[in-house]
PDB file of C-alpha atoms in Angstrom:
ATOM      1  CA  UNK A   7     -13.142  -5.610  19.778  1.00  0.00           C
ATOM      2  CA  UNK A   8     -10.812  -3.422  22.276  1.00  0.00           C
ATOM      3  CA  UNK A   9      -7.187  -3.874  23.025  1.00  0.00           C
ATOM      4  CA  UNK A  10      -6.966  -3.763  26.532  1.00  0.00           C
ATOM      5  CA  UNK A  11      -2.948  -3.043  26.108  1.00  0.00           C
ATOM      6  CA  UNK A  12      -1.918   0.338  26.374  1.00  0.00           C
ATOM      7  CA  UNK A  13      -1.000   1.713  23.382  1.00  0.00           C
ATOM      8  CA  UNK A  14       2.704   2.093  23.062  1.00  0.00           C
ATOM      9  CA  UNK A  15       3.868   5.707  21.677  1.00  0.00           C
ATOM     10  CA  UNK A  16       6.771   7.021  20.426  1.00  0.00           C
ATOM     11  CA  UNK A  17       8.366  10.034  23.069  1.00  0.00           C
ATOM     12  CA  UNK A  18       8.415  13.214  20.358  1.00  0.00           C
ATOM     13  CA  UNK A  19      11.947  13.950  21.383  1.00  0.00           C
ATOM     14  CA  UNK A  20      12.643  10.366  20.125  1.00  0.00           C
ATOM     15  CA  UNK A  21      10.052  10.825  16.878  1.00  0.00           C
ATOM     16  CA  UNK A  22      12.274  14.350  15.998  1.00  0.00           C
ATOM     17  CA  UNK A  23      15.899  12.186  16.557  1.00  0.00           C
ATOM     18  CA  UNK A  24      14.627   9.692  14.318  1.00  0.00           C
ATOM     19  CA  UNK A  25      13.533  12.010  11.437  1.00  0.00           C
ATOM     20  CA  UNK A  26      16.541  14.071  12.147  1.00  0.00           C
ATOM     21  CA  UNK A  27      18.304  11.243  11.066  1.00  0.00           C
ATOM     22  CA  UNK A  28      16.033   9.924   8.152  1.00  0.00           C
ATOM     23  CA  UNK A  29      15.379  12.838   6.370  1.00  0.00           C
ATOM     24  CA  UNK A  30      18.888  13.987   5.809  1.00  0.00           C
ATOM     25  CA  UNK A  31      19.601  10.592   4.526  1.00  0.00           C
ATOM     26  CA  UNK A  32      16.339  10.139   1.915  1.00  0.00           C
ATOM     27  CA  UNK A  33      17.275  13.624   0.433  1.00  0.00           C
ATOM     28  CA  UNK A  34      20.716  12.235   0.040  1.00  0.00           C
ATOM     29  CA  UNK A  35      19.386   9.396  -1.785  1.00  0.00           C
ATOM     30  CA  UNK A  36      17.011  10.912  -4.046  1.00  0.00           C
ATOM     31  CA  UNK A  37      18.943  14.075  -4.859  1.00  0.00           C
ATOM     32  CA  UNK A  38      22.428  12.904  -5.295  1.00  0.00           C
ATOM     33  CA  UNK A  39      21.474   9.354  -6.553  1.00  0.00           C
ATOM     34  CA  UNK A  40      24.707   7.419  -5.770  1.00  0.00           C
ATOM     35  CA  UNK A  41      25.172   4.705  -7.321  1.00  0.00           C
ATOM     36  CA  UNK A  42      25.382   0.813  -5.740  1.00  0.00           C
ATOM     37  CA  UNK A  43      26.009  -1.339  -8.682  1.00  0.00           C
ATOM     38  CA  UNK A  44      27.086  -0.545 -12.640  1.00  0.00           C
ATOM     39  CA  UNK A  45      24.108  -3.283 -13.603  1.00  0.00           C
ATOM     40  CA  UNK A  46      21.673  -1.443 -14.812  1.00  0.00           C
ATOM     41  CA  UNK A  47      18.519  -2.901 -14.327  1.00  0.00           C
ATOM     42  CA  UNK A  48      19.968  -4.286 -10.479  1.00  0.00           C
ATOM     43  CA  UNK A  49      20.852  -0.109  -9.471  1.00  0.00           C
ATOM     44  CA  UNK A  50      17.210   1.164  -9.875  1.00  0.00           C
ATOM     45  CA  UNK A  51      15.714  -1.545  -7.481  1.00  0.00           C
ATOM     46  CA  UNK A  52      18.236  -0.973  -4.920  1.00  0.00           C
ATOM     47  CA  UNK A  53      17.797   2.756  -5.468  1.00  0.00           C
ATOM     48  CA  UNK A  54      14.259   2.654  -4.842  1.00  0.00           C
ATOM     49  CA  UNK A  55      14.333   0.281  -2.185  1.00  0.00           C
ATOM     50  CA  UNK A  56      16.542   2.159   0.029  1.00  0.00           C
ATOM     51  CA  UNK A  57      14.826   5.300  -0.943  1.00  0.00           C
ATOM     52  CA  UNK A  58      11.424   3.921   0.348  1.00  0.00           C
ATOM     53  CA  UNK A  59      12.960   1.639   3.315  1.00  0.00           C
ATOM     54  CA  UNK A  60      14.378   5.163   4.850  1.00  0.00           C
ATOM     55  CA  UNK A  61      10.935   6.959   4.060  1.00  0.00           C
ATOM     56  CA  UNK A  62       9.022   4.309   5.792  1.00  0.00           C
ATOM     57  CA  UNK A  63      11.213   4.790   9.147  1.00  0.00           C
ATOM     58  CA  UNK A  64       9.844   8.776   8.672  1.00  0.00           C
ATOM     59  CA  UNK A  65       6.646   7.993   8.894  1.00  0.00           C
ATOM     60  CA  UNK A  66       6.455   4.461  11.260  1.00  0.00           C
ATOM     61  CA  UNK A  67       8.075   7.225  13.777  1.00  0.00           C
ATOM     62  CA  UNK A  68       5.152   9.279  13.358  1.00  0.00           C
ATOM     63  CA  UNK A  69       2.809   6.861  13.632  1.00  0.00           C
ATOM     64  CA  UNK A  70       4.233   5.418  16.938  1.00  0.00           C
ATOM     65  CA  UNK A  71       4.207   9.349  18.294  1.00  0.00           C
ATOM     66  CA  UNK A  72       0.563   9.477  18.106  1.00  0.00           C
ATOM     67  CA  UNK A  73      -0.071   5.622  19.165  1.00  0.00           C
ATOM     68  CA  UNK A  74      -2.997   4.318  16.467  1.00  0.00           C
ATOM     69  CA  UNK A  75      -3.561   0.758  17.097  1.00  0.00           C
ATOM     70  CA  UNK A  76      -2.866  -0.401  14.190  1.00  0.00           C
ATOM     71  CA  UNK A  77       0.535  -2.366  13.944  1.00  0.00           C
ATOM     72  CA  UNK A  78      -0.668  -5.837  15.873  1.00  0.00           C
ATOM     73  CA  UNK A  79      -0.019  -8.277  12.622  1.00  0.00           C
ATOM     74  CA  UNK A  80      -2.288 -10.741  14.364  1.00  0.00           C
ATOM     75  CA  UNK A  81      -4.866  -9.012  15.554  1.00  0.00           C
ATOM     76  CA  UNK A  82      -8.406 -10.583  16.646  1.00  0.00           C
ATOM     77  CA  UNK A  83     -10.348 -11.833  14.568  1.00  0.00           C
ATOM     78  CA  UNK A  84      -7.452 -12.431  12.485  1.00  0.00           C
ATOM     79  CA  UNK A  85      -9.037 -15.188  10.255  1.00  0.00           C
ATOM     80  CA  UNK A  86     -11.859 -13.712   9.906  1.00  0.00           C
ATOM     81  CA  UNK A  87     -10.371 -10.257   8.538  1.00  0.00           C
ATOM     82  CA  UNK A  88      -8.262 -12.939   6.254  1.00  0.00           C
ATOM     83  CA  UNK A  89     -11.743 -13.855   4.789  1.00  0.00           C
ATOM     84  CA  UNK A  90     -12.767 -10.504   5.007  1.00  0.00           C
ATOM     85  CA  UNK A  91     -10.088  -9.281   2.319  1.00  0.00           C
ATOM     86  CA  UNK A  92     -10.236 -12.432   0.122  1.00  0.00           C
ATOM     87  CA  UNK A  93     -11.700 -10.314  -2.755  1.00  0.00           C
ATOM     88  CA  UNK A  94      -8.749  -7.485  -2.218  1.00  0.00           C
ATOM     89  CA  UNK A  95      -6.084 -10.790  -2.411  1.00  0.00           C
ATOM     90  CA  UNK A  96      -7.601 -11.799  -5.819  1.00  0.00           C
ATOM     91  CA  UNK A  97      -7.250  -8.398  -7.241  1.00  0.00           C
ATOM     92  CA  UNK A  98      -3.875  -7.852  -6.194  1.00  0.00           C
ATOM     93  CA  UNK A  99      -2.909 -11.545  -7.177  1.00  0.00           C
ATOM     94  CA  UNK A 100      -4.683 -10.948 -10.553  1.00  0.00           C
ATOM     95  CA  UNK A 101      -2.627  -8.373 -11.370  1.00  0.00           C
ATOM     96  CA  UNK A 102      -0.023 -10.948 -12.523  1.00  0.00           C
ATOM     97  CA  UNK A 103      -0.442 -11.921 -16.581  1.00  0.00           C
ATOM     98  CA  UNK A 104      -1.086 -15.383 -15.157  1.00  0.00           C
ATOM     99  CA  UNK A 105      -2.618 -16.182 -18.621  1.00  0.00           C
ATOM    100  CA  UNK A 106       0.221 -14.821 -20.684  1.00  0.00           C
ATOM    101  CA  UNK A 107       2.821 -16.298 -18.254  1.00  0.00           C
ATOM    102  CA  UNK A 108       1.125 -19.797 -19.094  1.00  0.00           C
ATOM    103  CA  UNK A 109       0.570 -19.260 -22.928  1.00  0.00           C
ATOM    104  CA  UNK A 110       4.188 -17.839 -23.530  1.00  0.00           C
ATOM    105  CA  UNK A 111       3.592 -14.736 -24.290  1.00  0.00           C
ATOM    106  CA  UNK A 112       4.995 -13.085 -21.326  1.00  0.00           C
ATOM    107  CA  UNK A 113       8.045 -14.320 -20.113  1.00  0.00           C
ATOM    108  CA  UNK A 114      10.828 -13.496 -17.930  1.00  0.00           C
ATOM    109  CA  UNK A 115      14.372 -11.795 -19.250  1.00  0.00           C
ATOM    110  CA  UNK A 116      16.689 -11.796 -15.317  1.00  0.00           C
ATOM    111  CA  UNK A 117      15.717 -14.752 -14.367  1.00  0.00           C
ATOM    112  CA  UNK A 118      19.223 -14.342 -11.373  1.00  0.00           C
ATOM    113  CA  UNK A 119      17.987 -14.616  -8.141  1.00  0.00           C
ATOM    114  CA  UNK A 120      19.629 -11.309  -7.350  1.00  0.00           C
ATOM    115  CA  UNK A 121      16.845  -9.637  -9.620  1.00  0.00           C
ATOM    116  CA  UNK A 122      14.317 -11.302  -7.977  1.00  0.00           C
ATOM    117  CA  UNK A 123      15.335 -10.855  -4.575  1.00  0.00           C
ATOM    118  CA  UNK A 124      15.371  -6.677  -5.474  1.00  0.00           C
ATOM    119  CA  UNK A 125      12.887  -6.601  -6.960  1.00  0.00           C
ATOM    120  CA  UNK A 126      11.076  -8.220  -4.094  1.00  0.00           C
ATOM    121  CA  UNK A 127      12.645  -6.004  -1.279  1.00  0.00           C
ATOM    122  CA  UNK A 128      11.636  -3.113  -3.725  1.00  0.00           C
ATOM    123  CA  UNK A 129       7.718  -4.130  -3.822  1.00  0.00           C
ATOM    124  CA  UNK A 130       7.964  -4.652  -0.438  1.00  0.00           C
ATOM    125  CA  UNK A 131       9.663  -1.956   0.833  1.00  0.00           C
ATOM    126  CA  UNK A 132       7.413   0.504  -1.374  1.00  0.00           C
ATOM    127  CA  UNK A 133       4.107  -1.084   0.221  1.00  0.00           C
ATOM    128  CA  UNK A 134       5.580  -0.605   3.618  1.00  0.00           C
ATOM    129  CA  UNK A 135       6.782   3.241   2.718  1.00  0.00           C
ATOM    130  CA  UNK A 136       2.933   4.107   1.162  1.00  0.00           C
ATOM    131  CA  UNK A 137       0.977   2.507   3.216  1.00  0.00           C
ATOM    132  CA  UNK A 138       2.392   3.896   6.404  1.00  0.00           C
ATOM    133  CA  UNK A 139       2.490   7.073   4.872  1.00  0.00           C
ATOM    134  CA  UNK A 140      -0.890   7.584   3.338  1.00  0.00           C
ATOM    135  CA  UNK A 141      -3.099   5.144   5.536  1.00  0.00           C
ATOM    136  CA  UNK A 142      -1.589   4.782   8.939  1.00  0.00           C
ATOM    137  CA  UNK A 143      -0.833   8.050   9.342  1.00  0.00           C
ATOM    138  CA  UNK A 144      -2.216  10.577   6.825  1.00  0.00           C
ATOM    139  CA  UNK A 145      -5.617   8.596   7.098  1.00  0.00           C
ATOM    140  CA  UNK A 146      -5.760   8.367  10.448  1.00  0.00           C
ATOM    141  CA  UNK A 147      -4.646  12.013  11.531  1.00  0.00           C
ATOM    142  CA  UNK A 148      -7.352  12.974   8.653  1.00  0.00           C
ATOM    143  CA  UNK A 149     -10.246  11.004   9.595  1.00  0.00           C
ATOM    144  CA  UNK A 150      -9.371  11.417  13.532  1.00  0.00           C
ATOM    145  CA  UNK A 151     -11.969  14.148  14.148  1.00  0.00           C
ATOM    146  CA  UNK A 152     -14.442  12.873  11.476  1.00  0.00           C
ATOM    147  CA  UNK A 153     -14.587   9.271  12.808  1.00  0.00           C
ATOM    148  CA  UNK A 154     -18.297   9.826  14.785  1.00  0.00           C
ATOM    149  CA  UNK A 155     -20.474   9.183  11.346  1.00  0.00           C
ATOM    150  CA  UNK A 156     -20.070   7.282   8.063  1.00  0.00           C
ATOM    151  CA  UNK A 157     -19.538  10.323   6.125  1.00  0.00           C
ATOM    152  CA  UNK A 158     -16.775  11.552   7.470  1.00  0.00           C
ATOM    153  CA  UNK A 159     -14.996   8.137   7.553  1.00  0.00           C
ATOM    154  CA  UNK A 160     -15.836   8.040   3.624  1.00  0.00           C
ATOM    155  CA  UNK A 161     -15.170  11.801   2.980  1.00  0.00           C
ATOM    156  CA  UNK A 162     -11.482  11.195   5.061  1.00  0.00           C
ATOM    157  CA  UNK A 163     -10.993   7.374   2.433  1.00  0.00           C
ATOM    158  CA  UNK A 164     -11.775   9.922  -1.135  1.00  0.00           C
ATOM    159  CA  UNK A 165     -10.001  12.707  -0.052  1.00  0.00           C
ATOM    160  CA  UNK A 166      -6.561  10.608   1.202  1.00  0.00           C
ATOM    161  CA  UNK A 167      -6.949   8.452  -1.913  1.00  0.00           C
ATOM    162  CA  UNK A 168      -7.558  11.323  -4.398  1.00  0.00           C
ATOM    163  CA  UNK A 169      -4.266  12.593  -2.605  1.00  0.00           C
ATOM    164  CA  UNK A 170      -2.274   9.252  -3.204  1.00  0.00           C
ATOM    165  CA  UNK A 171      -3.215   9.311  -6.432  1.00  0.00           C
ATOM    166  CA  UNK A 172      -2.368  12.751  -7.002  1.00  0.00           C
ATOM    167  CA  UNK A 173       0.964  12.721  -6.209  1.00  0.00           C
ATOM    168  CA  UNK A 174       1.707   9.899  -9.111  1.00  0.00           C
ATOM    169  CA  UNK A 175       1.764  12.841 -11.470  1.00  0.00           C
ATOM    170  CA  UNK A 176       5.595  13.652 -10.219  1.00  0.00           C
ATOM    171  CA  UNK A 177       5.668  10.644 -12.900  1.00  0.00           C
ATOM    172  CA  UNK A 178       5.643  13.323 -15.450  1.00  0.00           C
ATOM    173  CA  UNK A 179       8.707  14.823 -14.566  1.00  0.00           C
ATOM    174  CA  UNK A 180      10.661  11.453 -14.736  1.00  0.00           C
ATOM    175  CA  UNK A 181       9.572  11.304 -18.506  1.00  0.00           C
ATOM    176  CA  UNK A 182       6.319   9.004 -18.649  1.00  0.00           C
ATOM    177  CA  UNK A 183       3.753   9.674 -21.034  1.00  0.00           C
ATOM    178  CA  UNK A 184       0.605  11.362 -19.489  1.00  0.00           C
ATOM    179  CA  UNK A 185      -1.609   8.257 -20.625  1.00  0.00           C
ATOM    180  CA  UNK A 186       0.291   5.755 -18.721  1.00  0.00           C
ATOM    181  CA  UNK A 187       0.465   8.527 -15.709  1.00  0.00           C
ATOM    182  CA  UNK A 188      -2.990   9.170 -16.072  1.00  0.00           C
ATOM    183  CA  UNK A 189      -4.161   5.820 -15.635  1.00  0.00           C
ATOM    184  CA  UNK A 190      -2.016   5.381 -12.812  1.00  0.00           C
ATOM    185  CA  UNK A 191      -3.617   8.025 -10.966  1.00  0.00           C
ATOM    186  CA  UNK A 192      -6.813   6.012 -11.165  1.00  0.00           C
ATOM    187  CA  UNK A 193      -6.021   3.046  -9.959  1.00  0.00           C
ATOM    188  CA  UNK A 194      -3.990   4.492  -7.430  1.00  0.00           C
ATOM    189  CA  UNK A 195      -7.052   6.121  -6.212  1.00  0.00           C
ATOM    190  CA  UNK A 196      -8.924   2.865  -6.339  1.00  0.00           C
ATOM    191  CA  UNK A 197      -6.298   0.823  -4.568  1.00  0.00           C
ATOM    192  CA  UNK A 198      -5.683   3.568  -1.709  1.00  0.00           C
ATOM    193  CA  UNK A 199      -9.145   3.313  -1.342  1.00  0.00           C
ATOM    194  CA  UNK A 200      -9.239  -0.052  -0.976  1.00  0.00           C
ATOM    195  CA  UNK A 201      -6.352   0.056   1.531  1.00  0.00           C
ATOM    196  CA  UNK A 202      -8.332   2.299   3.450  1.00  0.00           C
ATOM    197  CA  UNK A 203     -11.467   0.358   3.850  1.00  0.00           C
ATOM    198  CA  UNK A 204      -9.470  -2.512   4.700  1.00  0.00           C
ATOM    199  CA  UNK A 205      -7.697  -0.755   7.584  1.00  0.00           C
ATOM    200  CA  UNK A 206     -10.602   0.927   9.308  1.00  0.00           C
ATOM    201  CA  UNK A 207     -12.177  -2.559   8.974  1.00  0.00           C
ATOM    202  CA  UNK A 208     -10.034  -4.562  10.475  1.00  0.00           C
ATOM    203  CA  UNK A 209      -7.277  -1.920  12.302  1.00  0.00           C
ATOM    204  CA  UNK A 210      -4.305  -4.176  10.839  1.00  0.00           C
ATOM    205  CA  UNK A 211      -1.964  -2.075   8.853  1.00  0.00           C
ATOM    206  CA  UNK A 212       0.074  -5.353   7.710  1.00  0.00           C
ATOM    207  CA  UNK A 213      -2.685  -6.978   5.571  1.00  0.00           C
ATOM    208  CA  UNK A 214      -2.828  -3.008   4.030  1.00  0.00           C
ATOM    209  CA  UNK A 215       1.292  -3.291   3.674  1.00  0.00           C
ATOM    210  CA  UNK A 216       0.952  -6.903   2.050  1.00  0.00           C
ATOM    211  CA  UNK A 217      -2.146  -5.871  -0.367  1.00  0.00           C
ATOM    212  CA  UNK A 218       0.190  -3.132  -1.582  1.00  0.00           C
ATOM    213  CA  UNK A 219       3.350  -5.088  -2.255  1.00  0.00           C
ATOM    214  CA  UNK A 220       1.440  -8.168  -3.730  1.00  0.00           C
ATOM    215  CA  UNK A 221      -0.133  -5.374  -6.531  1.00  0.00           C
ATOM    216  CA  UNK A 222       3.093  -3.833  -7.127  1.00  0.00           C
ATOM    217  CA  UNK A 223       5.176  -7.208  -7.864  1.00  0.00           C
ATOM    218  CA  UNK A 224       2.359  -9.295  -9.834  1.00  0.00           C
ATOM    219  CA  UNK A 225       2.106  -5.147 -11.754  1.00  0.00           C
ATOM    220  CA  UNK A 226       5.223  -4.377 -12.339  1.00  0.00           C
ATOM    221  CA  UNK A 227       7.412  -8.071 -12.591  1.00  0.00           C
ATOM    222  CA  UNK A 228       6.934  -8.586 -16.202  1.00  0.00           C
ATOM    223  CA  UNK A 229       7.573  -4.579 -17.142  1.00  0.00           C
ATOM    224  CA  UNK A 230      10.449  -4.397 -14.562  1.00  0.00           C
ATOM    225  CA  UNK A 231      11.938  -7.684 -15.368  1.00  0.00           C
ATOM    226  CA  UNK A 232      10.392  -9.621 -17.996  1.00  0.00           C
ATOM    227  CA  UNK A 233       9.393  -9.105 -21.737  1.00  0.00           C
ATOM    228  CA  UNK A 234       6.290  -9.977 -24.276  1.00  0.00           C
ATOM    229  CA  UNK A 235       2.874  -9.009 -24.492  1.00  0.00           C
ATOM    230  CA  UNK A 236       1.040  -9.727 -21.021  1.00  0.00           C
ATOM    231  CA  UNK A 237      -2.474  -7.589 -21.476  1.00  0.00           C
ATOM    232  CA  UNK A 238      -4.591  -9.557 -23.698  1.00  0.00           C
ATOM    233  CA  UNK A 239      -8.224  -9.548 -24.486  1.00  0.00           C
ATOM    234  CA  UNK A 240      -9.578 -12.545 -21.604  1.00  0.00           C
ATOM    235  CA  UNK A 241      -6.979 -11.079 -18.976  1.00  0.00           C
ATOM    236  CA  UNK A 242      -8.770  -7.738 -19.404  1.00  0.00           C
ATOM    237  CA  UNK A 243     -11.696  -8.408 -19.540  1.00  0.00           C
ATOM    238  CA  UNK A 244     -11.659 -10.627 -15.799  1.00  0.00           C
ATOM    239  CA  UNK A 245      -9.617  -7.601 -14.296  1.00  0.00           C
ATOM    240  CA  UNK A 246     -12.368  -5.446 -15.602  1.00  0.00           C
ATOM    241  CA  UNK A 247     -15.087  -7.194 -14.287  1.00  0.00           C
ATOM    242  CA  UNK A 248     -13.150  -8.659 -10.802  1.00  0.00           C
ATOM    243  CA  UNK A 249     -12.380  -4.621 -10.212  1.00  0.00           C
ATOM    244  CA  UNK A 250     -15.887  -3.820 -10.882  1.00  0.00           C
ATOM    245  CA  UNK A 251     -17.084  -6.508  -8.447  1.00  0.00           C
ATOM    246  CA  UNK A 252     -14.277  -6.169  -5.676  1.00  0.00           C
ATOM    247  CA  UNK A 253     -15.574  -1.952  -5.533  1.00  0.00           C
ATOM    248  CA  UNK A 254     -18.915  -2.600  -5.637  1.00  0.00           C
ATOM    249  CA  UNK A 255     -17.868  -4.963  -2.702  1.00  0.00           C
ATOM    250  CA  UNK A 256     -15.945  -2.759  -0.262  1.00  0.00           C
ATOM    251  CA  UNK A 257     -18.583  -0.090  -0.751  1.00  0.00           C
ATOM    252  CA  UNK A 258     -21.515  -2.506   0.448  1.00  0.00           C
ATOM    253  CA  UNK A 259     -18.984  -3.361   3.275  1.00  0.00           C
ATOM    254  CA  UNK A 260     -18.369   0.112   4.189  1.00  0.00           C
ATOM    255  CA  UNK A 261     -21.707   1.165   4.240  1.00  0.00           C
ATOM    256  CA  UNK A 262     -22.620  -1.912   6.400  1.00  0.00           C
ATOM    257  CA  UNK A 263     -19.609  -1.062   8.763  1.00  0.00           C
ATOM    258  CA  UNK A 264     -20.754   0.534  12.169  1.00  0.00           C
ATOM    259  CA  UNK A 265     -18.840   4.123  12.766  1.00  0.00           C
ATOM    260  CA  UNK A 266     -17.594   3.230  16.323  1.00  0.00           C
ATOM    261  CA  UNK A 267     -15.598  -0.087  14.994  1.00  0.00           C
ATOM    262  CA  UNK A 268     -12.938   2.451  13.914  1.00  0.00           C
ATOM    263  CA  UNK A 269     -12.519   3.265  17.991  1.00  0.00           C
ATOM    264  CA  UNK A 270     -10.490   0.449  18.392  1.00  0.00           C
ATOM    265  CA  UNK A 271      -7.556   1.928  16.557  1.00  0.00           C
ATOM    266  CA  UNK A 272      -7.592   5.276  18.515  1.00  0.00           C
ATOM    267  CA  UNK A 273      -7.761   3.986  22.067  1.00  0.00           C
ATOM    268  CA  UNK A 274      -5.089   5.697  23.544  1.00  0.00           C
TER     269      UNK A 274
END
């Protein structure tokens, strides 16, 4: 379905001002790590969230300068890409220990507001930083000349996911064991390609943004802020089988999707 708006883009001059600004600013953050707050667990999520709020500005700049469609929250057939994604919600809602929330053995240690508020902004503003970064615009610049056939839509979605997952192993220089790093890489990969298939499907970078965030706070809640055991036997065994299901899914979709649907997001 084509936008018949013009696509709005970004003057360079402005793009450069912009990432003149930023990029002073997130190397200020991540190199000299100043702290906000002597509560420990409270200065990492505002660390981060800065960190990634300031990166996302970076890279929304560039993706205004060379004007992909894909920013329209609401855009036709809204619903219907809403439906479309259903099986990508219930992965990333699964990802909460729902059943170890409910049988006690998860539970929650900062229970304040003020940890749940950061932690929020932190998911959130981590989904906004990656997904602008790797899909909207290192996607879309990648698959840009290989858009005309199938393949080169699904060589562009392995090659920017194997990237996004590849850069996870900086994880190994902040001091966390290779297995946990290791499996992070994979499902990384999995979940950028999911992202990916989602936004060449339905050119809306928001329900890639809200995927993202919605992993990373039902992931990471109970080892960022809560205590217990949350992985047992039944919840691994549905994630196992829901993942299996959910790829097998967005591959059949992808190979049903028609090349020139992906036209819509580079009308300039």
């Amino acid at each position: 379905m084509s936008d018949t708006r013009p696509a709005f883009r970004l003057n360079r001059k402005v793009c450069l001002a912009i990432m003149a600004a930023a990029i002073p600013a997130l190397l200020y953050l991540e190199l000299a790590k100043p702290t906000f707050t002597a509560d420990e667990v409270l200065q990492p999520l505002i660390a981060m969230t800065l960190t990634r709020a300031v990166g996302a500005v970076v890279f929304l700049a560039l993706l205004l300068t060379e004007g992909y469609r894909v920013l329209n929250p609401v855009r036709k057939p809204f619903w219907r890409s809403i439906l479309w994604v259903l099986p990508s919600i219930l992965v990333v809602v699964n990802n909460l220990p729902t059943l170890s929330l409910l049988w006690g053995d998860a539970y929650l240690v900062y229970k304040a507001p003020r940890y749940i508020v950061w932690f929020t902004l932190e998911c959130l503003a981590i989904g906004l930083f990656e997904e602008l970064a790797f899909r909207g615009v290192i996607l879309l610049m990648f698959a840009e000349k290989r858009r005309r056939t199938r393949m080169g839509l699904f060589v562009s979605i392995l090659l920017t996911s194997a990237v996004f997952g590849a850069v996870h192993l900086v994880n190994l220089v902040a001091g966390s064991s290779p297995g946990a790093v290791f499996l992070q890489i994979g499902y990384s990969f999995l979940i950028g390609a999911m992202c990916a298939v989602v936004l060449l499907k339905t050119a809306n970078l928001w329900l890639c943004v809200a995927l993202h965030a919605v992993y990373d706070f039902c992931g990471h809640l109970m080892p960022t802020l809560g205590g217990g055991t949350w992985w047992d036997t039944p919840t691994v065994i549905f994630t196992a089988v829901l993942a299996v299901a959910t790829t097998a899914y967005m591959v059949w979709q992808f190979f049903r999707m028609d090349p020139s649907e992906v036209e819509r997001i580079y009308e300039k």
